[in-house]
Amino acid sequence: MTVPHPRIAPLGDGALTITWSDAIDPDIEIAVRRSLSAIRGKFGDQVEVVPGYTTIAVHYQAADWTYPSLRDALTPVLSHPGETAESTIGRLVEIPVRYDGRDLEFVAGQVGLSVGDIVARHTATEYRVALLGFVPGFAYLGPLNPALILPRRSTPRPRVPAGSVAIAGAQTGVYPADTPGGWHLIGRTTAVMFDPDRAPPALLAVGDRVRFVAED
Amino acid sequence: MRIIRAGGLGTVQDLGWSGYRSIGLPPGGAADRTALRIGNALAGNPDGLAGFEIALGEMEVEFESDRVFAATGAVGTLHLDGSAVPSWTTVAARSGQRCRLAPDRHGRFAYLAIGGGVDVPRTLGSRATYLPGGLGGYRGRRLAPGDHLPLGPAGDTVRPGTTRQASTAVGAIRVTAGPQERFFAEQAFETIAAAPYRLSPMSDRMGSRLAGTPVRAKRSASLPSEGTAVGAIQVPDDGQPIVILADGPTVGGYLKIGVVITADLDRFAQIPLGGEVSFVWVALAEAQRASRQASGNLARLLSEIRTTAP
């Protein structure tokens, strides 16, 4: 598809949103990553950028920018973002998983596959980190194998243990901390997704490629 | 410093984080930043030290060294060893004295700034407590009776100061439109401006939930998750808006019809649970002017407090 030129709109008086599309699309995600690298390269710490699936939010200080001045400074960068290795290839991160999640049998029943088939499909895909959010270090990974797509649980659990590997919709992810959660738990990992004393604190960054590796 | 009673939602807060939204850590910090900053100035502290944020009930603390302190924000009553003492004022406490603060029902968050500041370890540069991720502050959690909190070194002689309570000006909260303006008809903007909303008791430091006339989008819609901002007015399918506060999510899929202007965020955060809120739409340029003016006014006030002779 042809990637459309993005729209810019204010997100209050301290941020703006750059929007490529209202629907998720792999080409749009590439455009977002390219522009993300370009904005970070050009503006450094002057602004704070937050990627979404089809958007980038840019937070700024009123002392440094007005909305029109920042919009005008961003426009040429968005027209010619250029290419970087970070935006095109991405880093590969492998995450070891013990597939013994408490929802594994339920998921198997719902999608009509054996547990072995679910593990095979979940480990076969190389996922991309589209964005982080929900809690620090939670990376939204996709796209999930279509045979594994299920709606979220109708009632979220009040507490999902840190390290739980989960699926919902066309996404998969790992809970970095004990939090409430509505995704289906299929396994757990010992990988530390978020550690404030580590640099960088989040194991995954936008644009990373992720592969889950089954452990016995 | 020993916690005798912690209230329902007592936490250590400073001015929070910046630069970590893209890994999912919101700005956090004091819900009413102006109140904490004035408290620090009155307590002889540099800007940005950590204090106690007090909500949903009384907090009582015991001093273990001689310190000055100041209570600001939504303070109802303030006592030192049972004697009433003024809020928004520098007060001297001796080791062993107990300070009891009851929040005001006409507000939501009170602050206790203590000379030297609350000296918990910094997490990613901040001492703020981020409850949803169990991070920062005192062991990543709300305060509880029996907790023992270290204080930083107290400054030299503090010039006692007092200030009028920062404007709790009644009046509508100013909001700017966007970024999902185009998903709403003119009537939705009129609804928000016309109808007063009530702050639901379900509100917390992540978001203020509003109850009132439903706001309807042109069609039911959610977005692929995208960056949000503190003050963003999210409109879920039931039409009851949720306004993001300091600990709110960094990304979300709800339509955002508008955003509370920076200059009114602290005032908005102080609207009590069950209290009424009304909104007025303003142009972005006016919001940016108001924001610069408010930060200029606050800088002048803080500098006056710090230079006032006894």
Coordinates of N, CA, C and O in Angstrom, one line a residue, chain A residues 7 9-13 17 19 22-24 40 48-55 57 59-60 62 66-68 131-137 140 177 179 194 196 201-202, chain B residues 18-25 123-124 130 132-133 135 176-179 182-183 223-229 232 250-251 256 259-263 284 287-288 291-292:
Chain A
R7 N -1.2 13.2 9.3 CA -1.9 14.4 9.8 C -1.3 14.7 11.2 O -0.9 13.9 11.9
A9 N -2.1 16.8 14.8 CA -3.2 17.5 15.6 C -2.7 17.7 17.0 O -1.9 16.9 17.5
P10 N -3.2 18.7 17.6 CA -2.8 19.0 19.0 C -3.3 17.9 20.0 O -4.5 17.4 19.8
L11 N -2.5 17.5 20.9 CA -2.9 16.7 22.1 C -2.7 17.5 23.3 O -1.8 17.4 24.0
G12 N -3.6 18.5 23.4 CA -3.4 19.5 24.5 C -2.4 20.5 24.2 O -1.9 20.6 23.1
D13 N -2.0 21.3 25.2 CA -1.1 22.4 25.0 C 0.4 22.0 25.2 O 1.3 22.8 25.1
T17 N -0.1 14.9 18.2 CA -0.2 13.6 17.7 C 0.0 13.6 16.2 O -0.7 14.3 15.5
T19 N -0.6 11.3 13.0 CA -1.4 10.1 12.7 C -1.3 9.7 11.2 O -1.5 10.6 10.3
D22 N -6.0 5.2 10.8 CA -6.8 4.7 12.0 C -6.8 3.2 12.0 O -7.5 2.6 12.9
A23 N -6.1 2.5 11.1 CA -6.1 1.1 11.1 C -4.7 0.5 11.1 O -3.8 1.1 10.4
I24 N -4.4 -0.5 11.8 CA -3.1 -1.1 11.9 C -2.7 -1.7 10.6 O -3.6 -2.3 9.9
R40 N 13.8 11.4 16.7 CA 14.8 11.3 17.8 C 16.2 11.8 17.3 O 16.9 12.5 18.1
E48 N 9.8 14.6 23.7 CA 9.6 13.1 24.1 C 8.7 12.5 23.2 O 7.5 12.9 23.1
V49 N 9.1 11.4 22.5 CA 8.3 10.8 21.5 C 7.7 9.5 22.0 O 8.4 8.7 22.7
V50 N 6.4 9.2 21.7 CA 5.8 8.0 22.1 C 5.1 7.3 20.9 O 4.1 7.8 20.4
P51 N 5.7 6.2 20.4 CA 5.1 5.6 19.3 C 3.8 4.9 19.6 O 3.7 4.3 20.7
G52 N 2.8 4.9 18.7 CA 1.7 4.0 18.8 C 1.7 3.1 17.6 O 2.7 3.1 16.8
Y53 N 0.7 2.3 17.3 CA 0.7 1.4 16.1 C 0.7 2.3 14.8 O 1.4 1.9 13.9
T54 N 0.0 3.4 14.8 CA -0.2 4.1 13.6 C 0.1 5.6 13.8 O -0.3 6.5 13.0
T55 N 0.7 5.9 14.9 CA 0.9 7.3 15.4 C 2.2 7.5 16.1 O 2.8 6.6 16.5
A57 N 3.1 10.2 19.3 CA 2.8 11.4 20.1 C 4.1 12.1 20.5 O 5.1 11.4 20.8
H59 N 5.7 14.9 23.0 CA 5.4 15.8 24.1 C 6.5 16.9 24.1 O 7.7 16.6 23.8
Y60 N 6.2 18.1 24.4 CA 7.1 19.2 24.4 C 6.9 20.2 25.6 O 5.8 20.1 26.3
A62 N 6.3 24.0 27.0 CA 5.8 25.2 26.5 C 6.8 26.3 26.4 O 6.7 27.3 25.7
T66 N 5.8 26.4 20.6 CA 4.4 26.5 20.5 C 4.0 25.4 19.6 O 4.8 24.8 18.9
Y67 N 2.7 25.1 19.6 CA 2.2 24.0 18.7 C 2.6 24.3 17.2 O 3.2 23.5 16.5
P68 N 2.3 25.6 16.7 CA 2.7 25.8 15.3 C 4.2 25.7 15.0 O 4.6 25.2 14.0
L131 N 4.7 -1.1 20.2 CA 4.8 -0.1 21.2 C 4.9 -0.7 22.5 O 4.7 -1.9 22.7
L132 N 5.2 0.2 23.5 CA 5.2 -0.3 24.9 C 4.2 0.6 25.7 O 3.9 1.8 25.3
G133 N 3.6 0.0 26.7 CA 2.6 0.8 27.5 C 1.9 -0.1 28.5 O 2.5 -1.2 28.8
F134 N 0.8 0.3 29.0 CA 0.1 -0.4 30.0 C 0.8 -0.3 31.4 O 0.3 0.4 32.3
V135 N 1.9 -0.9 31.5 CA 2.8 -0.7 32.7 C 4.3 -0.6 32.1 O 4.5 -1.1 31.0
P136 N 5.2 -0.1 32.8 CA 6.6 0.0 32.3 C 7.1 -1.3 31.8 O 7.1 -2.3 32.5
G137 N 7.6 -1.4 30.6 CA 8.2 -2.6 30.0 C 7.3 -3.5 29.3 O 7.7 -4.5 28.8
Y140 N 3.8 -4.5 23.3 CA 2.8 -5.1 22.5 C 3.4 -5.8 21.3 O 4.0 -5.1 20.5
A177 N 5.3 -7.0 35.5 CA 5.1 -6.9 36.9 C 3.8 -7.6 37.3 O 3.0 -7.9 36.4
T179 N 0.4 -7.4 37.9 CA -0.7 -6.4 37.6 C -2.0 -7.1 37.4 O -2.0 -8.3 37.1
F194 N 11.4 -5.6 32.8 CA 11.7 -4.2 33.2 C 12.5 -4.2 34.5 O 12.1 -4.9 35.5
P196 N 14.4 -1.1 36.7 CA 14.8 0.3 36.7 C 16.2 0.5 37.0 O 16.8 1.6 36.7
P201 N 16.2 0.4 31.0 CA 15.4 -0.4 31.9 C 14.4 -1.4 31.3 O 14.2 -2.5 31.8
A202 N 13.9 -1.1 30.1 CA 13.0 -2.1 29.4 C 13.8 -3.0 28.5 O 14.7 -2.6 27.8
Chain B
S18 N 10.4 12.3 33.6 CA 10.2 12.7 32.2 C 11.1 11.9 31.3 O 12.2 11.5 31.7
G19 N 10.7 11.6 30.1 CA 11.5 10.8 29.2 C 11.3 9.3 29.2 O 12.0 8.6 28.4
Y20 N 10.4 8.8 29.9 CA 10.2 7.4 30.0 C 8.8 6.9 29.5 O 8.4 5.8 29.6
R21 N 8.1 7.9 28.9 CA 6.7 7.5 28.4 C 6.8 6.4 27.3 O 5.9 5.5 27.3
S22 N 7.9 6.4 26.5 CA 7.9 5.4 25.4 C 8.2 4.0 25.9 O 8.0 3.1 25.2
I23 N 8.6 3.8 27.2 CA 8.7 2.5 27.7 C 7.5 2.2 28.7 O 7.5 1.2 29.4
G24 N 6.6 3.1 28.7 CA 5.3 2.8 29.5 C 5.3 3.5 30.8 O 4.4 3.2 31.6
L25 N 6.3 4.3 31.2 CA 6.3 4.9 32.5 C 5.8 6.4 32.4 O 6.4 7.2 31.7
T123 N 14.2 6.2 41.9 CA 14.0 5.2 40.8 C 14.0 5.9 39.5 O 13.1 6.8 39.3
L124 N 14.9 5.6 38.6 CA 15.0 6.3 37.3 C 15.0 7.9 37.6 O 14.3 8.6 36.8
Y130 N 4.8 5.1 41.9 CA 4.0 4.7 40.8 C 3.3 3.4 41.2 O 3.8 2.3 41.0
P132 N 0.6 1.6 40.0 CA 0.2 0.6 39.1 C 1.4 -0.4 38.8 O 1.2 -1.6 38.5
G133 N 2.6 0.1 38.8 CA 3.8 -0.8 38.5 C 4.5 -1.2 39.8 O 5.6 -1.8 39.7
L135 N 6.3 0.7 41.7 CA 7.7 1.3 41.5 C 7.9 2.6 42.3 O 6.9 3.3 42.6
T176 N -8.9 22.1 25.5 CA -8.7 22.4 24.1 C -9.2 21.1 23.3 O -9.1 20.0 23.9
A177 N -9.6 21.3 22.1 CA -10.1 20.2 21.3 C -9.0 19.4 20.7 O -7.9 19.8 20.5
G178 N -9.3 18.1 20.4 CA -8.4 17.2 19.7 C -7.7 16.2 20.6 O -7.9 16.3 21.8
P179 N -7.0 15.2 20.1 CA -6.7 15.1 18.6 C -7.8 14.4 17.8 O -7.7 14.4 16.6
R182 N -12.4 15.0 14.8 CA -13.2 14.6 13.7 C -14.1 13.5 13.9 O -15.0 13.2 13.1
F183 N -13.9 12.7 15.0 CA -14.8 11.6 15.3 C -16.1 12.1 16.1 O -17.0 11.3 16.3
L223 N -9.4 3.2 18.8 CA -8.2 3.4 17.9 C -7.2 2.3 18.2 O -7.1 1.8 19.3
P224 N -6.3 2.1 17.3 CA -5.1 1.3 17.6 C -4.4 2.1 18.7 O -4.3 3.3 18.6
S225 N -3.9 1.4 19.8 CA -3.3 2.1 20.9 C -2.3 3.2 20.5 O -1.5 3.0 19.6
E226 N -2.5 4.4 21.1 CA -1.6 5.5 20.7 C -1.4 6.4 22.0 O -2.1 6.2 23.0
G227 N -0.4 7.2 21.9 CA 0.1 8.0 23.0 C -1.0 8.9 23.6 O -1.8 9.5 22.8
T228 N -1.1 9.0 24.9 CA -2.1 9.9 25.5 C -1.3 11.0 26.3 O -0.1 11.0 26.2
A229 N -2.0 11.8 27.1 CA -1.3 12.8 27.8 C -2.1 13.0 29.1 O -3.3 12.8 29.2
A232 N -5.9 14.4 29.2 CA -6.7 13.9 28.0 C -8.1 13.4 28.5 O -8.2 12.7 29.4
T250 N 0.2 5.6 29.5 CA 0.9 6.4 28.4 C 0.3 6.2 27.1 O 0.5 7.1 26.2
V251 N -0.3 5.1 26.9 CA -1.0 4.8 25.6 C -2.4 4.3 25.8 O -2.7 3.7 26.9
K256 N -10.1 10.6 22.1 CA -9.8 11.8 23.0 C -10.4 13.0 22.3 O -10.0 13.4 21.3
V259 N -8.4 17.9 25.7 CA -7.4 17.8 26.8 C -7.5 19.0 27.7 O -7.6 20.2 27.2
V260 N -7.5 18.8 29.0 CA -7.5 19.9 30.0 C -6.2 20.7 29.8 O -5.1 20.1 29.7
I261 N -6.3 22.0 29.9 CA -5.1 22.8 29.6 C -4.1 22.7 30.8 O -4.5 22.4 31.9
T262 N -2.8 22.8 30.5 CA -1.8 22.6 31.6 C -2.1 23.5 32.8 O -1.9 23.1 33.9
A263 N -2.4 24.7 32.5 CA -2.6 25.7 33.6 C -3.7 25.3 34.5 O -3.8 25.8 35.7
L284 N -6.2 26.7 21.3 CA -4.9 26.3 21.7 C -4.0 27.4 22.1 O -3.2 27.3 23.1
A287 N -4.6 28.5 25.5 CA -4.1 27.5 26.4 C -2.6 27.7 26.6 O -2.1 27.6 27.8
Q288 N -1.8 27.9 25.5 CA -0.4 28.0 25.6 C 0.0 29.3 26.3 O 1.0 29.3 27.1
S291 N -0.6 28.7 30.0 CA 0.4 27.9 30.6 C 1.6 28.7 30.9 O 2.2 28.5 32.0
R292 N 2.1 29.5 29.9 CA 3.3 30.3 30.2 C 3.1 31.3 31.3 O 3.9 31.5 32.2

